[in-house]
Amino acid sequence: MNALLRACRAYGVRVCFADLGNWGRSELRAEYDPQAREIRIHRDLASALVARAIAHELYHHREAMGEIVVLPSRAQREAAAQEYARRLCGGTA
């Protein structure tokens, strides 16, 4: 977790907790805001999932800054972000 937070700081990305509500029928766990350069984590997210959520949104930041090629579809981008988070945090998706 500390390594993820250091990576966020190095990229100039702020991490904070907020009440994110829902996105359609699903609870929103985390989001990346490229204009604010901020990763917001749902305040009620279980602590075991926080690192995974930060890593996932850090992938989207790297897309936004042009460090990672933006894949053509949202589904592909989300799958790639999940895989990135899995690799950084270990375990299964």
PDB file of N, CA and C in Angstrom:
ATOM      1  N   MET A   1       0.818  -1.187   0.000  1.00  0.00           N
ATOM      2  CA  MET A   1       0.000   0.000   0.000  1.00  0.00           C
ATOM      3  C   MET A   1       0.869   1.260   0.000  1.00  0.00           C
ATOM      4  N   ASN A   2       1.905   1.272   0.847  1.00  0.00           N
ATOM      5  CA  ASN A   2       2.780   2.446   0.893  1.00  0.00           C
ATOM      6  C   ASN A   2       3.445   2.704  -0.448  1.00  0.00           C
ATOM      7  N   ALA A   3       3.833   1.625  -1.137  1.00  0.00           N
ATOM      8  CA  ALA A   3       4.457   1.779  -2.456  1.00  0.00           C
ATOM      9  C   ALA A   3       3.471   2.396  -3.449  1.00  0.00           C
ATOM     10  N   LEU A   4       2.208   2.015  -3.364  1.00  0.00           N
ATOM     11  CA  LEU A   4       1.195   2.602  -4.247  1.00  0.00           C
ATOM     12  C   LEU A   4       1.019   4.091  -3.967  1.00  0.00           C
ATOM     13  N   LEU A   5       0.970   4.441  -2.705  1.00  0.00           N
ATOM     14  CA  LEU A   5       0.807   5.858  -2.353  1.00  0.00           C
ATOM     15  C   LEU A   5       2.019   6.677  -2.780  1.00  0.00           C
ATOM     16  N   ARG A   6       3.214   6.099  -2.656  1.00  0.00           N
ATOM     17  CA  ARG A   6       4.418   6.785  -3.148  1.00  0.00           C
ATOM     18  C   ARG A   6       4.351   6.962  -4.659  1.00  0.00           C
ATOM     19  N   ALA A   7       3.873   5.931  -5.367  1.00  0.00           N
ATOM     20  CA  ALA A   7       3.730   6.037  -6.830  1.00  0.00           C
ATOM     21  C   ALA A   7       2.745   7.135  -7.191  1.00  0.00           C
ATOM     22  N   CYS A   8       1.654   7.217  -6.475  1.00  0.00           N
ATOM     23  CA  CYS A   8       0.675   8.282  -6.731  1.00  0.00           C
ATOM     24  C   CYS A   8       1.312   9.652  -6.516  1.00  0.00           C
ATOM     25  N   ARG A   9       2.026   9.814  -5.420  1.00  0.00           N
ATOM     26  CA  ARG A   9       2.704  11.094  -5.155  1.00  0.00           C
ATOM     27  C   ARG A   9       3.686  11.415  -6.270  1.00  0.00           C
ATOM     28  N   ALA A  10       4.439  10.417  -6.725  1.00  0.00           N
ATOM     29  CA  ALA A  10       5.414  10.640  -7.798  1.00  0.00           C
ATOM     30  C   ALA A  10       4.738  11.090  -9.084  1.00  0.00           C
ATOM     31  N   TYR A  11       3.530  10.605  -9.324  1.00  0.00           N
ATOM     32  CA  TYR A  11       2.764  11.018 -10.499  1.00  0.00           C
ATOM     33  C   TYR A  11       1.977  12.304 -10.263  1.00  0.00           C
ATOM     34  N   GLY A  12       2.026  12.830  -9.055  1.00  0.00           N
ATOM     35  CA  GLY A  12       1.279  14.048  -8.753  1.00  0.00           C
ATOM     36  C   GLY A  12      -0.212  13.812  -8.612  1.00  0.00           C
ATOM     37  N   VAL A  13      -0.577  12.601  -8.161  1.00  0.00           N
ATOM     38  CA  VAL A  13      -1.985  12.237  -8.010  1.00  0.00           C
ATOM     39  C   VAL A  13      -2.339  12.194  -6.534  1.00  0.00           C
ATOM     40  N   ARG A  14      -3.393  12.881  -6.169  1.00  0.00           N
ATOM     41  CA  ARG A  14      -3.887  12.883  -4.793  1.00  0.00           C
ATOM     42  C   ARG A  14      -4.834  11.704  -4.610  1.00  0.00           C
ATOM     43  N   VAL A  15      -4.794  11.054  -3.444  1.00  0.00           N
ATOM     44  CA  VAL A  15      -5.722   9.980  -3.103  1.00  0.00           C
ATOM     45  C   VAL A  15      -6.554  10.450  -1.922  1.00  0.00           C
ATOM     46  N   CYS A  16      -7.877  10.330  -2.054  1.00  0.00           N
ATOM     47  CA  CYS A  16      -8.751  10.736  -0.950  1.00  0.00           C
ATOM     48  C   CYS A  16      -9.943   9.789  -0.866  1.00  0.00           C
ATOM     49  N   PHE A  17     -10.654   9.858   0.230  1.00  0.00           N
ATOM     50  CA  PHE A  17     -11.853   9.065   0.448  1.00  0.00           C
ATOM     51  C   PHE A  17     -13.060   9.979   0.332  1.00  0.00           C
ATOM     52  N   ALA A  18     -14.125   9.474  -0.291  1.00  0.00           N
ATOM     53  CA  ALA A  18     -15.343  10.273  -0.494  1.00  0.00           C
ATOM     54  C   ALA A  18     -16.545   9.340  -0.584  1.00  0.00           C
ATOM     55  N   ASP A  19     -17.731   9.898  -0.444  1.00  0.00           N
ATOM     56  CA  ASP A  19     -18.962   9.140  -0.658  1.00  0.00           C
ATOM     57  C   ASP A  19     -19.246   9.197  -2.150  1.00  0.00           C
ATOM     58  N   LEU A  20     -18.994   8.106  -2.860  1.00  0.00           N
ATOM     59  CA  LEU A  20     -19.122   8.094  -4.311  1.00  0.00           C
ATOM     60  C   LEU A  20     -20.504   7.680  -4.802  1.00  0.00           C
ATOM     61  N   GLY A  21     -21.287   7.065  -3.938  1.00  0.00           N
ATOM     62  CA  GLY A  21     -22.623   6.655  -4.357  1.00  0.00           C
ATOM     63  C   GLY A  21     -22.583   5.506  -5.343  1.00  0.00           C
ATOM     64  N   ASN A  22     -23.494   5.524  -6.314  1.00  0.00           N
ATOM     65  CA  ASN A  22     -23.636   4.432  -7.268  1.00  0.00           C
ATOM     66  C   ASN A  22     -23.358   4.901  -8.680  1.00  0.00           C
ATOM     67  N   TRP A  23     -23.045   3.956  -9.518  1.00  0.00           N
ATOM     68  CA  TRP A  23     -22.874   4.202 -10.947  1.00  0.00           C
ATOM     69  C   TRP A  23     -23.797   3.225 -11.638  1.00  0.00           C
ATOM     70  N   GLY A  24     -24.958   3.710 -12.035  1.00  0.00           N
ATOM     71  CA  GLY A  24     -25.970   2.806 -12.577  1.00  0.00           C
ATOM     72  C   GLY A  24     -26.453   1.892 -11.475  1.00  0.00           C
ATOM     73  N   ARG A  25     -26.444   0.605 -11.746  1.00  0.00           N
ATOM     74  CA  ARG A  25     -26.885  -0.383 -10.754  1.00  0.00           C
ATOM     75  C   ARG A  25     -25.766  -0.839  -9.833  1.00  0.00           C
ATOM     76  N   SER A  26     -24.550  -0.413 -10.106  1.00  0.00           N
ATOM     77  CA  SER A  26     -23.393  -0.866  -9.338  1.00  0.00           C
ATOM     78  C   SER A  26     -22.912   0.207  -8.374  1.00  0.00           C
ATOM     79  N   GLU A  27     -22.396  -0.252  -7.232  1.00  0.00           N
ATOM     80  CA  GLU A  27     -21.767   0.671  -6.298  1.00  0.00           C
ATOM     81  C   GLU A  27     -20.418   1.104  -6.876  1.00  0.00           C
ATOM     82  N   LEU A  28     -20.162   2.383  -6.865  1.00  0.00           N
ATOM     83  CA  LEU A  28     -18.888   2.910  -7.351  1.00  0.00           C
ATOM     84  C   LEU A  28     -17.860   2.763  -6.236  1.00  0.00           C
ATOM     85  N   ARG A  29     -16.782   2.008  -6.500  1.00  0.00           N
ATOM     86  CA  ARG A  29     -15.751   1.771  -5.492  1.00  0.00           C
ATOM     87  C   ARG A  29     -14.653   2.822  -5.536  1.00  0.00           C
ATOM     88  N   ALA A  30     -14.299   3.252  -6.736  1.00  0.00           N
ATOM     89  CA  ALA A  30     -13.227   4.228  -6.899  1.00  0.00           C
ATOM     90  C   ALA A  30     -13.389   4.903  -8.249  1.00  0.00           C
ATOM     91  N   GLU A  31     -12.800   6.096  -8.363  1.00  0.00           N
ATOM     92  CA  GLU A  31     -12.819   6.794  -9.641  1.00  0.00           C
ATOM     93  C   GLU A  31     -11.577   7.657  -9.755  1.00  0.00           C
ATOM     94  N   TYR A  32     -11.204   7.919 -11.001  1.00  0.00           N
ATOM     95  CA  TYR A  32     -10.070   8.796 -11.276  1.00  0.00           C
ATOM     96  C   TYR A  32     -10.603  10.040 -11.958  1.00  0.00           C
ATOM     97  N   ASP A  33     -10.222  11.209 -11.467  1.00  0.00           N
ATOM     98  CA  ASP A  33     -10.602  12.488 -12.062  1.00  0.00           C
ATOM     99  C   ASP A  33      -9.354  13.115 -12.663  1.00  0.00           C
ATOM    100  N   PRO A  34      -9.210  13.063 -14.014  1.00  0.00           N
ATOM    101  CA  PRO A  34      -7.995  13.578 -14.631  1.00  0.00           C
ATOM    102  C   PRO A  34      -7.824  15.088 -14.467  1.00  0.00           C
ATOM    103  N   GLN A  35      -8.920  15.838 -14.401  1.00  0.00           N
ATOM    104  CA  GLN A  35      -8.790  17.290 -14.243  1.00  0.00           C
ATOM    105  C   GLN A  35      -8.239  17.666 -12.872  1.00  0.00           C
ATOM    106  N   ALA A  36      -8.680  16.952 -11.854  1.00  0.00           N
ATOM    107  CA  ALA A  36      -8.198  17.223 -10.494  1.00  0.00           C
ATOM    108  C   ALA A  36      -6.938  16.418 -10.165  1.00  0.00           C
ATOM    109  N   ARG A  37      -6.572  15.476 -11.050  1.00  0.00           N
ATOM    110  CA  ARG A  37      -5.447  14.564 -10.794  1.00  0.00           C
ATOM    111  C   ARG A  37      -5.643  13.914  -9.426  1.00  0.00           C
ATOM    112  N   GLU A  38      -6.800  13.263  -9.300  1.00  0.00           N
ATOM    113  CA  GLU A  38      -7.219  12.749  -8.002  1.00  0.00           C
ATOM    114  C   GLU A  38      -7.871  11.380  -8.156  1.00  0.00           C
ATOM    115  N   ILE A  39      -7.507  10.464  -7.267  1.00  0.00           N
ATOM    116  CA  ILE A  39      -8.171   9.174  -7.147  1.00  0.00           C
ATOM    117  C   ILE A  39      -9.063   9.260  -5.921  1.00  0.00           C
ATOM    118  N   ARG A  40     -10.347   9.005  -6.122  1.00  0.00           N
ATOM    119  CA  ARG A  40     -11.295   9.010  -5.003  1.00  0.00           C
ATOM    120  C   ARG A  40     -11.704   7.575  -4.712  1.00  0.00           C
ATOM    121  N   ILE A  41     -11.583   7.187  -3.457  1.00  0.00           N
ATOM    122  CA  ILE A  41     -11.933   5.852  -2.997  1.00  0.00           C
ATOM    123  C   ILE A  41     -13.212   5.966  -2.173  1.00  0.00           C
ATOM    124  N   HIS A  42     -14.172   5.071  -2.434  1.00  0.00           N
ATOM    125  CA  HIS A  42     -15.417   5.105  -1.661  1.00  0.00           C
ATOM    126  C   HIS A  42     -15.087   4.923  -0.187  1.00  0.00           C
ATOM    127  N   ARG A  43     -15.622   5.776   0.637  1.00  0.00           N
ATOM    128  CA  ARG A  43     -15.247   5.792   2.061  1.00  0.00           C
ATOM    129  C   ARG A  43     -15.613   4.511   2.798  1.00  0.00           C
ATOM    130  N   ASP A  44     -16.567   3.739   2.283  1.00  0.00           N
ATOM    131  CA  ASP A  44     -16.970   2.503   2.946  1.00  0.00           C
ATOM    132  C   ASP A  44     -16.307   1.261   2.352  1.00  0.00           C
ATOM    133  N   LEU A  45     -15.362   1.453   1.448  1.00  0.00           N
ATOM    134  CA  LEU A  45     -14.701   0.318   0.817  1.00  0.00           C
ATOM    135  C   LEU A  45     -13.878  -0.448   1.839  1.00  0.00           C
ATOM    136  N   ALA A  46     -14.003  -1.756   1.829  1.00  0.00           N
ATOM    137  CA  ALA A  46     -13.248  -2.597   2.766  1.00  0.00           C
ATOM    138  C   ALA A  46     -11.757  -2.354   2.575  1.00  0.00           C
ATOM    139  N   SER A  47     -11.032  -2.293   3.657  1.00  0.00           N
ATOM    140  CA  SER A  47      -9.607  -1.959   3.596  1.00  0.00           C
ATOM    141  C   SER A  47      -8.817  -2.907   2.703  1.00  0.00           C
ATOM    142  N   ALA A  48      -9.228  -4.156   2.603  1.00  0.00           N
ATOM    143  CA  ALA A  48      -8.528  -5.105   1.751  1.00  0.00           C
ATOM    144  C   ALA A  48      -8.620  -4.723   0.270  1.00  0.00           C
ATOM    145  N   LEU A  49      -9.617  -3.963  -0.103  1.00  0.00           N
ATOM    146  CA  LEU A  49      -9.809  -3.592  -1.500  1.00  0.00           C
ATOM    147  C   LEU A  49      -9.223  -2.226  -1.850  1.00  0.00           C
ATOM    148  N   VAL A  50      -8.809  -1.465  -0.853  1.00  0.00           N
ATOM    149  CA  VAL A  50      -8.330  -0.106  -1.098  1.00  0.00           C
ATOM    150  C   VAL A  50      -7.099  -0.094  -1.997  1.00  0.00           C
ATOM    151  N   ALA A  51      -6.116  -0.922  -1.708  1.00  0.00           N
ATOM    152  CA  ALA A  51      -4.899  -0.941  -2.531  1.00  0.00           C
ATOM    153  C   ALA A  51      -5.234  -1.311  -3.965  1.00  0.00           C
ATOM    154  N   ARG A  52      -6.094  -2.298  -4.165  1.00  0.00           N
ATOM    155  CA  ARG A  52      -6.488  -2.718  -5.509  1.00  0.00           C
ATOM    156  C   ARG A  52      -7.189  -1.569  -6.239  1.00  0.00           C
ATOM    157  N   ALA A  53      -8.047  -0.845  -5.543  1.00  0.00           N
ATOM    158  CA  ALA A  53      -8.759   0.278  -6.171  1.00  0.00           C
ATOM    159  C   ALA A  53      -7.791   1.395  -6.558  1.00  0.00           C
ATOM    160  N   ILE A  54      -6.837   1.690  -5.691  1.00  0.00           N
ATOM    161  CA  ILE A  54      -5.852   2.731  -5.998  1.00  0.00           C
ATOM    162  C   ILE A  54      -5.035   2.329  -7.224  1.00  0.00           C
ATOM    163  N   ALA A  55      -4.577   1.083  -7.264  1.00  0.00           N
ATOM    164  CA  ALA A  55      -3.779   0.618  -8.404  1.00  0.00           C
ATOM    165  C   ALA A  55      -4.587   0.689  -9.700  1.00  0.00           C
ATOM    166  N   HIS A  56      -5.849   0.301  -9.641  1.00  0.00           N
ATOM    167  CA  HIS A  56      -6.720   0.346 -10.815  1.00  0.00           C
ATOM    168  C   HIS A  56      -6.834   1.779 -11.346  1.00  0.00           C
ATOM    169  N   GLU A  57      -7.091   2.718 -10.450  1.00  0.00           N
ATOM    170  CA  GLU A  57      -7.265   4.114 -10.874  1.00  0.00           C
ATOM    171  C   GLU A  57      -5.934   4.743 -11.291  1.00  0.00           C
ATOM    172  N   LEU A  58      -4.830   4.296 -10.723  1.00  0.00           N
ATOM    173  CA  LEU A  58      -3.518   4.780 -11.143  1.00  0.00           C
ATOM    174  C   LEU A  58      -3.268   4.402 -12.606  1.00  0.00           C
ATOM    175  N   TYR A  59      -3.738   3.238 -13.021  1.00  0.00           N
ATOM    176  CA  TYR A  59      -3.653   2.839 -14.428  1.00  0.00           C
ATOM    177  C   TYR A  59      -4.353   3.895 -15.299  1.00  0.00           C
ATOM    178  N   HIS A  60      -5.549   4.306 -14.895  1.00  0.00           N
ATOM    179  CA  HIS A  60      -6.294   5.308 -15.676  1.00  0.00           C
ATOM    180  C   HIS A  60      -5.557   6.652 -15.711  1.00  0.00           C
ATOM    181  N   HIS A  61      -4.887   7.002 -14.633  1.00  0.00           N
ATOM    182  CA  HIS A  61      -4.081   8.228 -14.630  1.00  0.00           C
ATOM    183  C   HIS A  61      -2.958   8.105 -15.658  1.00  0.00           C
ATOM    184  N   ARG A  62      -2.303   6.970 -15.674  1.00  0.00           N
ATOM    185  CA  ARG A  62      -1.205   6.765 -16.627  1.00  0.00           C
ATOM    186  C   ARG A  62      -1.717   6.810 -18.061  1.00  0.00           C
ATOM    187  N   GLU A  63      -2.945   6.347 -18.295  1.00  0.00           N
ATOM    188  CA  GLU A  63      -3.574   6.492 -19.618  1.00  0.00           C
ATOM    189  C   GLU A  63      -3.742   7.974 -19.949  1.00  0.00           C
ATOM    190  N   ALA A  64      -4.294   8.715 -18.997  1.00  0.00           N
ATOM    191  CA  ALA A  64      -4.605  10.128 -19.206  1.00  0.00           C
ATOM    192  C   ALA A  64      -3.363  10.957 -19.505  1.00  0.00           C
ATOM    193  N   MET A  65      -2.235  10.559 -18.924  1.00  0.00           N
ATOM    194  CA  MET A  65      -1.015  11.331 -19.166  1.00  0.00           C
ATOM    195  C   MET A  65      -0.244  10.832 -20.386  1.00  0.00           C
ATOM    196  N   GLY A  66      -0.785   9.807 -21.075  1.00  0.00           N
ATOM    197  CA  GLY A  66      -0.165   9.317 -22.296  1.00  0.00           C
ATOM    198  C   GLY A  66       0.948   8.317 -22.090  1.00  0.00           C
ATOM    199  N   GLU A  67       1.132   7.850 -20.877  1.00  0.00           N
ATOM    200  CA  GLU A  67       2.185   6.877 -20.584  1.00  0.00           C
ATOM    201  C   GLU A  67       1.778   5.470 -21.018  1.00  0.00           C
ATOM    202  N   ILE A  68       0.478   5.211 -21.034  1.00  0.00           N
ATOM    203  CA  ILE A  68      -0.081   3.932 -21.462  1.00  0.00           C
ATOM    204  C   ILE A  68      -1.037   4.213 -22.616  1.00  0.00           C
ATOM    205  N   VAL A  69      -0.972   3.399 -23.659  1.00  0.00           N
ATOM    206  CA  VAL A  69      -1.862   3.559 -24.801  1.00  0.00           C
ATOM    207  C   VAL A  69      -3.307   3.341 -24.351  1.00  0.00           C
ATOM    208  N   VAL A  70      -4.201   4.236 -24.756  1.00  0.00           N
ATOM    209  CA  VAL A  70      -5.616   4.117 -24.418  1.00  0.00           C
ATOM    210  C   VAL A  70      -6.250   3.108 -25.379  1.00  0.00           C
ATOM    211  N   LEU A  71      -6.743   2.033 -24.829  1.00  0.00           N
ATOM    212  CA  LEU A  71      -7.367   0.989 -25.639  1.00  0.00           C
ATOM    213  C   LEU A  71      -8.703   1.473 -26.204  1.00  0.00           C
ATOM    214  N   PRO A  72      -9.163   0.893 -27.313  1.00  0.00           N
ATOM    215  CA  PRO A  72     -10.331   1.425 -28.019  1.00  0.00           C
ATOM    216  C   PRO A  72     -11.662   1.372 -27.272  1.00  0.00           C
ATOM    217  N   SER A  73     -11.888   0.345 -26.468  1.00  0.00           N
ATOM    218  CA  SER A  73     -13.197   0.260 -25.806  1.00  0.00           C
ATOM    219  C   SER A  73     -13.056   0.384 -24.294  1.00  0.00           C
ATOM    220  N   ARG A  74     -14.128   0.826 -23.678  1.00  0.00           N
ATOM    221  CA  ARG A  74     -14.148   0.954 -22.218  1.00  0.00           C
ATOM    222  C   ARG A  74     -13.922  -0.409 -21.564  1.00  0.00           C
ATOM    223  N   ALA A  75     -14.534  -1.444 -22.112  1.00  0.00           N
ATOM    224  CA  ALA A  75     -14.374  -2.788 -21.546  1.00  0.00           C
ATOM    225  C   ALA A  75     -12.908  -3.214 -21.570  1.00  0.00           C
ATOM    226  N   GLN A  76     -12.201  -2.933 -22.659  1.00  0.00           N
ATOM    227  CA  GLN A  76     -10.782  -3.277 -22.748  1.00  0.00           C
ATOM    228  C   GLN A  76      -9.961  -2.471 -21.745  1.00  0.00           C
ATOM    229  N   ARG A  77     -10.286  -1.182 -21.609  1.00  0.00           N
ATOM    230  CA  ARG A  77      -9.550  -0.335 -20.661  1.00  0.00           C
ATOM    231  C   ARG A  77      -9.753  -0.808 -19.224  1.00  0.00           C
ATOM    232  N   GLU A  78     -10.988  -1.174 -18.888  1.00  0.00           N
ATOM    233  CA  GLU A  78     -11.269  -1.644 -17.523  1.00  0.00           C
ATOM    234  C   GLU A  78     -10.583  -2.979 -17.252  1.00  0.00           C
ATOM    235  N   ALA A  79     -10.590  -3.879 -18.229  1.00  0.00           N
ATOM    236  CA  ALA A  79      -9.908  -5.170 -18.059  1.00  0.00           C
ATOM    237  C   ALA A  79      -8.404  -4.966 -17.882  1.00  0.00           C
ATOM    238  N   ALA A  80      -7.840  -4.050 -18.656  1.00  0.00           N
ATOM    239  CA  ALA A  80      -6.403  -3.768 -18.543  1.00  0.00           C
ATOM    240  C   ALA A  80      -6.082  -3.149 -17.185  1.00  0.00           C
ATOM    241  N   ALA A  81      -6.956  -2.275 -16.698  1.00  0.00           N
ATOM    242  CA  ALA A  81      -6.737  -1.666 -15.378  1.00  0.00           C
ATOM    243  C   ALA A  81      -6.837  -2.717 -14.274  1.00  0.00           C
ATOM    244  N   GLN A  82      -7.758  -3.665 -14.422  1.00  0.00           N
ATOM    245  CA  GLN A  82      -7.887  -4.742 -13.445  1.00  0.00           C
ATOM    246  C   GLN A  82      -6.627  -5.617 -13.434  1.00  0.00           C
ATOM    247  N   GLU A  83      -6.119  -5.917 -14.612  1.00  0.00           N
ATOM    248  CA  GLU A  83      -4.909  -6.739 -14.706  1.00  0.00           C
ATOM    249  C   GLU A  83      -3.706  -5.999 -14.115  1.00  0.00           C
ATOM    250  N   TYR A  84      -3.601  -4.713 -14.390  1.00  0.00           N
ATOM    251  CA  TYR A  84      -2.526  -3.889 -13.822  1.00  0.00           C
ATOM    252  C   TYR A  84      -2.598  -3.929 -12.292  1.00  0.00           C
ATOM    253  N   ALA A  85      -3.797  -3.753 -11.744  1.00  0.00           N
ATOM    254  CA  ALA A  85      -3.983  -3.778 -10.295  1.00  0.00           C
ATOM    255  C   ALA A  85      -3.639  -5.160  -9.731  1.00  0.00           C
ATOM    256  N   ARG A  86      -4.046  -6.205 -10.444  1.00  0.00           N
ATOM    257  CA  ARG A  86      -3.749  -7.561  -9.989  1.00  0.00           C
ATOM    258  C   ARG A  86      -2.238  -7.786  -9.921  1.00  0.00           C
ATOM    259  N   ARG A  87      -1.534  -7.321 -10.958  1.00  0.00           N
ATOM    260  CA  ARG A  87      -0.085  -7.499 -10.984  1.00  0.00           C
ATOM    261  C   ARG A  87       0.601  -6.709  -9.854  1.00  0.00           C
ATOM    262  N   LEU A  88       0.139  -5.468  -9.631  1.00  0.00           N
ATOM    263  CA  LEU A  88       0.757  -4.656  -8.580  1.00  0.00           C
ATOM    264  C   LEU A  88       0.459  -5.177  -7.175  1.00  0.00           C
ATOM    265  N   CYS A  89      -0.765  -5.652  -6.983  1.00  0.00           N
ATOM    266  CA  CYS A  89      -1.199  -6.026  -5.641  1.00  0.00           C
ATOM    267  C   CYS A  89      -1.137  -7.533  -5.373  1.00  0.00           C
ATOM    268  N   GLY A  90      -0.942  -8.316  -6.420  1.00  0.00           N
ATOM    269  CA  GLY A  90      -0.920  -9.763  -6.257  1.00  0.00           C
ATOM    270  C   GLY A  90      -2.323 -10.325  -6.159  1.00  0.00           C
ATOM    271  N   GLY A  91      -2.423 -11.616  -6.230  1.00  0.00           N
ATOM    272  CA  GLY A  91      -3.724 -12.281  -6.108  1.00  0.00           C
ATOM    273  C   GLY A  91      -4.436 -12.394  -7.433  1.00  0.00           C
ATOM    274  N   THR A  92      -5.696 -12.757  -7.353  1.00  0.00           N
ATOM    275  CA  THR A  92      -6.518 -12.930  -8.555  1.00  0.00           C
ATOM    276  C   THR A  92      -7.440 -11.741  -8.715  1.00  0.00           C
ATOM    277  N   ALA A  93      -7.956 -11.560  -9.911  1.00  0.00           N
ATOM    278  CA  ALA A  93      -8.860 -10.445 -10.211  1.00  0.00           C
ATOM    279  C   ALA A  93     -10.173 -10.660  -9.556  1.00  0.00           C
TER     280      ALA A  93
END
